[in-house]
Coordinates of C-alpha atoms in Angstrom, one line a residue:
M1405 CA 212.1 -59.8 60.4
G1406 CA 211.1 -61.9 63.5
L1407 CA 207.7 -61.6 65.1
T1408 CA 209.3 -60.6 68.4
S1409 CA 212.3 -58.8 67.1
G1410 CA 213.1 -55.2 68.2
I1411 CA 213.2 -54.1 64.5
F1412 CA 209.5 -55.2 64.0
L1413 CA 208.4 -53.5 67.2
A1414 CA 210.3 -50.3 66.3
A1415 CA 208.6 -50.3 62.8
A1416 CA 205.2 -50.7 64.4
I1417 CA 205.9 -47.8 66.8
T1418 CA 207.1 -45.7 63.9
A1419 CA 204.0 -46.4 62.0
V1420 CA 201.7 -45.5 64.9
A1421 CA 203.5 -42.1 65.1
A1422 CA 203.9 -41.4 61.4
L1423 CA 200.6 -42.5 59.9
P1424 CA 198.4 -40.0 61.9
L1425 CA 200.8 -37.2 60.9
A1426 CA 200.7 -38.3 57.3
T1427 CA 196.9 -38.4 57.4
V1428 CA 196.8 -34.8 58.7
L1429 CA 199.2 -33.6 56.0
L1430 CA 197.5 -35.3 53.1
W1431 CA 193.9 -34.9 54.1
N1432 CA 193.3 -31.7 52.1
R1433 CA 195.9 -32.3 49.5
L1434 CA 194.3 -35.4 47.9
R1435 CA 193.3 -34.9 44.3
G1436 CA 190.8 -36.6 42.0
P1437 CA 187.0 -37.2 42.0
R1438 CA 185.2 -37.0 45.3
A1439 CA 184.7 -40.7 45.6
V1440 CA 188.5 -41.3 45.1
R1441 CA 189.4 -38.7 47.7
A1442 CA 186.9 -40.3 50.2
A1443 CA 188.3 -43.7 49.6
A1444 CA 191.8 -42.5 50.2
R1445 CA 190.8 -40.8 53.4
F1446 CA 189.1 -43.9 54.7
S1447 CA 192.2 -45.9 53.8
L1448 CA 194.4 -43.5 55.8
I1449 CA 192.1 -43.8 58.8
G1450 CA 192.2 -47.5 58.5
L1451 CA 196.0 -47.6 58.4
C1452 CA 196.1 -45.5 61.5
Q1453 CA 193.8 -47.8 63.4
G1454 CA 195.4 -50.9 62.1
S1455 CA 198.9 -49.8 63.1
A1456 CA 197.6 -49.0 66.6
V1457 CA 196.0 -52.4 67.0
L1458 CA 199.1 -54.1 65.6
L1459 CA 201.3 -52.3 68.2
A1460 CA 199.0 -53.3 71.1
A1461 CA 199.0 -56.9 69.9
L1462 CA 202.8 -56.9 69.7
L1463 CA 203.2 -55.5 73.1
I1464 CA 200.8 -58.0 74.6
N1465 CA 202.4 -60.9 72.7
N1466 CA 206.0 -59.9 73.6
S1467 CA 205.0 -59.4 77.3
F1468 CA 203.4 -62.8 77.7
Q1469 CA 205.5 -64.7 75.0
L1470 CA 202.4 -66.2 73.4
Y1471 CA 203.8 -66.5 69.9
L1472 CA 207.6 -66.4 69.4
S1473 CA 207.9 -66.6 65.6
W1474 CA 205.8 -66.3 62.5
S1475 CA 205.7 -70.1 62.2
D1476 CA 204.5 -70.3 65.8
L1477 CA 201.7 -67.8 65.0
L1478 CA 200.7 -69.9 62.0
G1479 CA 200.6 -73.1 64.1
E1480 CA 203.6 -74.7 62.6
D1481 CA 205.7 -75.0 65.8
G1482 CA 205.3 -77.4 68.8
G1483 CA 205.3 -80.4 66.5
P1484 CA 205.9 -84.0 67.2
G1485 CA 209.1 -85.1 69.0
R1486 CA 210.3 -88.0 71.0
I1487 CA 209.1 -88.7 74.5
Q1488 CA 212.0 -89.1 76.9
A1489 CA 211.5 -91.0 80.1
R1490 CA 214.0 -91.5 83.0
M1491 CA 212.7 -95.0 83.6
P1492 CA 210.4 -97.6 82.0
V1493 CA 206.7 -96.8 82.3
V1494 CA 205.2 -98.6 85.3
Q1495 CA 201.5 -99.2 85.0
P1496 CA 199.7 -99.2 88.3
A1497 CA 197.5 -102.2 88.9
A1498 CA 193.7 -101.7 88.8
R1499 CA 191.8 -102.2 92.0
P1500 CA 190.0 -105.5 91.7
G1501 CA 186.2 -105.6 92.1
S1502 CA 185.8 -101.9 91.8
L1503 CA 182.8 -102.0 89.5
P1504 CA 179.6 -103.6 90.9
A1505 CA 177.5 -105.6 88.4
G1506 CA 174.4 -103.8 87.1
R1507 CA 175.5 -100.5 88.5
A1508 CA 172.8 -97.9 88.4
L1509 CA 173.4 -94.4 87.0
P1510 CA 171.2 -92.2 89.2
N1511 CA 172.6 -88.9 87.9
A1512 CA 172.5 -89.4 84.2
G1513 CA 169.4 -87.1 83.9
L1514 CA 171.4 -84.1 85.2
F1515 CA 173.1 -83.6 81.8
H1516 CA 171.7 -81.9 78.7
A1517 CA 173.0 -81.7 75.1
F1518 CA 175.7 -79.1 74.5
A1519 CA 174.7 -78.1 71.0
A1520 CA 178.0 -76.4 70.0
V1521 CA 179.9 -79.8 70.0
A1522 CA 178.5 -83.1 68.9
G1523 CA 178.5 -85.8 71.5
V1524 CA 178.9 -83.4 74.4
Q1525 CA 176.6 -83.2 77.4
A1526 CA 176.8 -80.4 80.0
T1527 CA 175.5 -79.5 83.4
T1528 CA 176.1 -77.0 86.2
I1529 CA 176.1 -78.3 89.8
T1530 CA 177.1 -77.3 93.3
G1531 CA 179.5 -79.9 94.6
P1532 CA 178.2 -81.4 97.8
L1533 CA 181.7 -81.6 99.4
S1534 CA 183.4 -78.6 98.0
R1535 CA 180.4 -76.3 97.8
V1536 CA 181.9 -75.0 94.5
T1537 CA 179.4 -74.2 91.7
G1538 CA 180.7 -74.8 88.2
S1539 CA 180.0 -76.3 84.8
V1540 CA 180.9 -79.8 83.7
Y1541 CA 181.1 -80.9 80.1
V1542 CA 181.3 -84.6 79.1
W1543 CA 182.1 -85.9 75.6
L1544 CA 181.1 -89.5 74.9
P1545 CA 183.0 -91.3 72.2
P1546 CA 180.9 -92.9 69.4
Q1547 CA 181.7 -96.3 70.8
Y1548 CA 179.7 -95.5 74.0
T1549 CA 176.4 -96.0 72.3
E1550 CA 177.3 -99.0 70.2
A1551 CA 175.5 -102.2 71.2
R1552 CA 178.7 -104.2 71.7
Y1553 CA 179.7 -101.8 74.5
A1554 CA 176.3 -101.6 76.2
H1555 CA 177.7 -103.2 79.4
S1556 CA 181.2 -101.7 79.1
Q1557 CA 182.9 -99.2 81.3
F1558 CA 185.1 -96.5 79.7
P1559 CA 188.3 -94.9 80.9
V1560 CA 188.1 -91.2 81.6
V1561 CA 190.4 -88.2 81.0
Q1562 CA 189.7 -85.0 82.9
L1563 CA 190.7 -81.9 80.8
L1564 CA 191.9 -78.8 82.7
S1565 CA 192.0 -75.4 81.2
G1566 CA 194.4 -72.5 81.9
Y1567 CA 193.9 -69.3 83.9
P1568 CA 192.1 -67.3 82.8
G1569 CA 190.3 -69.8 80.7
S1570 CA 187.2 -72.0 80.1
P1571 CA 186.7 -75.7 79.8
V1572 CA 185.0 -75.1 76.5
T1573 CA 188.4 -74.2 75.0
W1574 CA 189.2 -77.9 75.2
L1575 CA 186.1 -78.7 73.2
Q1576 CA 186.1 -76.0 70.6
G1577 CA 189.4 -74.1 70.3
M1578 CA 191.6 -77.1 70.9
Q1579 CA 189.3 -79.6 69.3
A1580 CA 190.0 -82.4 71.8
P1581 CA 187.0 -84.6 70.8
R1582 CA 187.9 -84.4 67.1
I1583 CA 191.6 -85.1 67.7
L1584 CA 190.8 -88.0 70.0
D1585 CA 188.3 -89.5 67.6
Q1586 CA 190.9 -89.3 64.8
E1587 CA 193.5 -91.1 66.9
V1588 CA 191.0 -93.8 67.9
T1589 CA 190.0 -94.3 64.2
A1590 CA 193.7 -94.6 63.3
G1591 CA 194.1 -97.3 65.9
S1592 CA 196.7 -95.5 68.0
V1593 CA 194.5 -94.8 71.0
H1594 CA 191.6 -96.5 72.7
P1595 CA 188.4 -94.6 73.4
F1596 CA 188.1 -92.3 76.4
I1597 CA 185.3 -90.3 77.9
L1598 CA 186.5 -86.7 78.1
V1599 CA 185.4 -84.5 81.1
A1600 CA 186.1 -80.7 81.1
A1601 CA 185.1 -79.0 84.4
A1602 CA 185.5 -75.4 85.4
I1603 CA 188.6 -74.6 87.5
N1604 CA 188.4 -70.8 87.6
V1605 CA 185.5 -70.8 90.0
D1606 CA 186.5 -67.8 92.2
P1607 CA 187.3 -64.9 89.8
P1608 CA 189.5 -62.9 89.8
H1609 CA 191.5 -65.3 92.1
D1610 CA 193.6 -68.2 90.9
P1611 CA 193.5 -71.0 93.5
D1612 CA 195.9 -73.3 91.5
C1613 CA 193.3 -76.2 91.7
S1614 CA 193.9 -76.3 95.4
D1615 CA 191.8 -76.4 98.6
I1616 CA 192.3 -72.9 100.0
A1617 CA 191.9 -72.4 103.8
G1618 CA 188.9 -70.1 104.1
G1619 CA 188.5 -70.1 100.3
P1620 CA 187.5 -72.2 97.3
Q1621 CA 187.9 -75.9 97.6
V1622 CA 188.9 -76.6 94.0
D1623 CA 190.9 -79.8 94.6
T1624 CA 187.9 -81.3 96.3
W1625 CA 185.6 -80.1 93.5
L1626 CA 187.7 -81.7 90.8
T1627 CA 188.8 -84.9 92.4
Q1628 CA 185.7 -85.8 94.4
D1629 CA 182.6 -83.9 93.3
V1630 CA 183.2 -83.9 89.6
H1631 CA 184.7 -87.4 89.8
A1632 CA 181.6 -88.8 91.6
L1633 CA 179.2 -86.9 89.3
V1634 CA 180.7 -88.5 86.2
E1635 CA 180.9 -92.0 87.7
S1636 CA 177.3 -91.8 88.8
S1637 CA 176.1 -90.5 85.4
F1638 CA 178.0 -92.5 82.8
R1639 CA 179.4 -96.0 82.4
T1640 CA 183.0 -95.3 83.6
R1641 CA 185.8 -97.2 85.1
T1642 CA 186.1 -96.5 88.8
D1643 CA 189.6 -97.6 89.4
A1644 CA 192.7 -95.3 89.3
H1645 CA 193.9 -97.1 86.2
G1646 CA 190.8 -95.9 84.4
W1647 CA 191.2 -92.2 85.2
G1648 CA 193.8 -89.7 83.8
L1649 CA 194.3 -85.9 83.6
M1650 CA 195.5 -83.6 80.9
G1651 CA 195.8 -79.8 81.2
Y1652 CA 197.5 -76.8 79.5
S1653 CA 199.2 -73.9 81.2
E1654 CA 197.7 -73.5 84.7
G1655 CA 195.8 -76.7 84.0
G1656 CA 199.1 -78.5 83.3
L1657 CA 200.3 -77.6 86.8
C1658 CA 196.9 -78.8 88.1
A1659 CA 197.2 -82.1 86.2
S1660 CA 200.6 -83.1 87.5
K1661 CA 199.9 -82.0 91.1
L1662 CA 196.5 -83.6 91.4
A1663 CA 197.9 -86.9 90.1
L1664 CA 200.7 -86.8 92.6
Q1665 CA 198.3 -85.9 95.4
H1666 CA 195.6 -88.4 94.5
S1667 CA 197.3 -91.5 93.1
G1668 CA 194.4 -93.6 94.4
E1669 CA 192.1 -91.8 91.9
Y1670 CA 194.5 -91.2 88.9
A1671 CA 197.2 -93.2 87.3
A1672 CA 198.5 -90.8 84.7
A1673 CA 198.6 -87.1 83.8
V1674 CA 199.8 -84.9 80.9
S1675 CA 201.0 -81.4 81.7
M1676 CA 201.2 -79.1 78.7
S1677 CA 203.5 -76.1 79.5
G1678 CA 202.6 -76.4 83.2
D1679 CA 204.7 -74.9 86.0
D1680 CA 206.4 -77.1 88.6
H1681 CA 205.1 -74.7 91.4
P1682 CA 201.9 -72.7 92.0
D1683 CA 201.8 -69.2 90.6
G1684 CA 198.3 -68.0 91.6
D1685 CA 197.5 -65.3 94.1
L1686 CA 196.1 -67.5 97.0
L1687 CA 199.1 -69.7 97.8
R1688 CA 202.1 -67.8 99.2
A1689 CA 205.6 -69.0 98.5
G1690 CA 207.3 -70.5 101.6
T1691 CA 204.1 -71.7 103.2
K1692 CA 203.2 -75.3 103.8
A1693 CA 200.1 -75.0 101.6
Y1694 CA 202.3 -73.7 98.7
E1695 CA 204.8 -76.5 99.0
E1696 CA 202.2 -79.2 99.3
N1697 CA 200.6 -78.0 96.0
S1698 CA 203.9 -77.8 94.2
P1699 CA 204.6 -80.8 91.9
L1700 CA 208.3 -80.4 92.2
W1701 CA 208.2 -80.2 96.0
L1702 CA 205.9 -83.3 96.1
L1703 CA 208.4 -85.3 94.0
Q1704 CA 211.3 -84.2 96.2
N1705 CA 209.7 -84.6 99.6
R1706 CA 206.8 -87.0 99.6
P1707 CA 207.0 -90.8 99.3
P1708 CA 206.9 -91.8 95.6
V1709 CA 203.5 -92.9 94.2
P1710 CA 202.6 -95.2 91.3
V1711 CA 201.8 -92.4 88.9
A1712 CA 203.1 -91.6 85.4
L1713 CA 203.5 -87.9 84.2
L1714 CA 204.2 -86.6 80.7
L1715 CA 205.5 -83.0 80.6
T1716 CA 205.2 -81.3 77.2
G1717 CA 206.3 -77.8 76.1
T1718 CA 209.0 -76.0 74.1
M1719 CA 212.5 -74.8 74.6
Q1720 CA 211.4 -71.2 73.9
D1721 CA 208.5 -71.1 76.4
G1722 CA 210.2 -69.6 79.5
A1723 CA 211.4 -72.1 82.1
T1724 CA 209.1 -74.9 80.8
A1725 CA 211.9 -77.1 79.7
A1726 CA 214.1 -76.5 82.7
E1727 CA 211.2 -77.2 85.1
A1728 CA 210.4 -80.4 83.2
D1729 CA 214.0 -81.5 83.6
A1730 CA 213.9 -80.7 87.4
M1731 CA 210.7 -82.8 87.8
S1732 CA 212.2 -85.6 85.8
T1733 CA 215.3 -85.6 88.0
A1734 CA 213.3 -85.5 91.2
A1735 CA 211.1 -88.5 90.3
K1736 CA 211.7 -91.8 92.1
N1737 CA 210.4 -95.2 91.3
P1738 CA 207.5 -96.0 91.0
T1739 CA 206.8 -92.4 89.9
V1740 CA 207.6 -92.0 86.2
V1741 CA 208.2 -88.5 84.6
S1742 CA 208.5 -88.4 80.8
R1743 CA 209.2 -85.3 78.7
L1744 CA 208.2 -84.2 75.2
I1745 CA 209.9 -80.8 74.5
A1746 CA 209.7 -79.3 71.0
P1747 CA 212.5 -76.9 69.9
R1748 CA 210.2 -74.0 69.0
G1749 CA 206.9 -72.4 70.0
G1750 CA 205.4 -70.1 72.6
H1751 CA 202.8 -70.4 75.3
N1752 CA 199.7 -70.8 73.1
V1753 CA 196.8 -72.9 71.9
G1754 CA 198.6 -73.9 68.7
V1755 CA 201.5 -75.5 70.6
W1756 CA 199.1 -77.3 73.0
T1757 CA 196.9 -78.6 70.2
A1758 CA 199.9 -79.9 68.3
A1759 CA 200.8 -82.0 71.4
E1760 CA 197.4 -83.5 71.8
P1761 CA 197.9 -86.6 69.6
D1762 CA 201.0 -87.5 71.5
G1763 CA 199.3 -86.8 74.8
F1764 CA 196.3 -89.1 74.0
Q1765 CA 198.6 -91.8 72.7
W1766 CA 200.7 -91.7 75.9
L1767 CA 197.6 -91.8 78.1
S1768 CA 196.4 -94.8 76.1
Q1769 CA 199.6 -96.5 76.9
N1770 CA 199.5 -95.6 80.6
L1771 CA 195.8 -96.1 81.4
G1772 CA 193.6 -99.1 81.0
G1773 CA 191.1 -99.4 78.2
I1774 CA 187.4 -100.3 78.0
E1775 CA 186.3 -103.0 80.5
T1776 CA 183.3 -105.3 80.1
D1777 CA 181.7 -107.1 83.0
P1778 CA 180.2 -110.3 81.4
A1779 CA 178.2 -110.8 84.6
S1780 CA 176.5 -107.4 84.6
S1781 CA 172.8 -107.2 84.1
P1782 CA 171.2 -105.0 81.5
M1783 CA 171.1 -101.3 82.5
M1784 CA 168.6 -98.7 81.5
L1785 CA 170.5 -95.8 80.2
A1786 CA 169.5 -92.2 79.6
P1787 CA 169.5 -91.1 75.9
V1788 CA 172.9 -89.8 74.7
A1789 CA 172.8 -86.5 72.8
H1790 CA 174.7 -86.1 69.6

């Protein structure tokens, strides 16, 4: 019996209707010692409540297509596949001379340890350009504090959550630091600094990570304010080849569109189950603002930029696969659009977590690694919390 099958749903509905009736009929007919009768009555009440909760969960799951099978619910779907690209990967060249020797880090003291996840530091700021107030979480790989990397600059991956969602999901539920560290230890990925900043900064509205006329300036917040905060607080690369994006669901849309819109800041992006168009409530279809924040429209109508995109998802997750195909078809050199589509799985954390190792490996292939400036002078660094 499938998780989303009509038979299972019908069985749940029947149970919700039948169990209370059975409870009423059996309540005074139970026999045996008082303790046994009390336990039986509590069991009947529990079955009534459990069936109601199960039905509510099924209706929510079937409506949003979160888990499409029992294996999907158990985290067994969305596994590894083969990345398909329409053209060879083109790595954008780094901007020469982007990192001054002995660069100071004036904002390092703004961050404090985030006790819930080792190696993470956090702060809340109001962006000077966007005027958006939000939280920013930064995970530093173990190599960051090693003596041999004392004068090295690390590449950065910005992690974007879904809507509604929190950047902490990347750090805890999706275990991005642990998964990345495992990949680095295995030698399949070079170290990255991970940055997870809030994108849902104007609840209950969904601005699609865009600058909204008369509303929140989330594009500016992510690509300029957060970008500048991290560069001025940690030893990061400052060229486009040293910065990438990865997002799931709404954050996947954000990752692909921000990379296409800001190719001078980002060289690669991974979109996990992200749409090819905005679906929030602040950008209206058919308007110029809607089109210019649509990844597919940008690929079809704007001059191609030297950016690589990886689109992941499943064949069962709505239009995800079809939209990935459309974006891949629309891409023109030097833009590269690759796809990683699993046969099974819904729109959920289990599917996205399963795609993380491939996402980090692909980013490691399309972004530059750690850079060391032999001429740099020693820098005084703020203590790094673990």
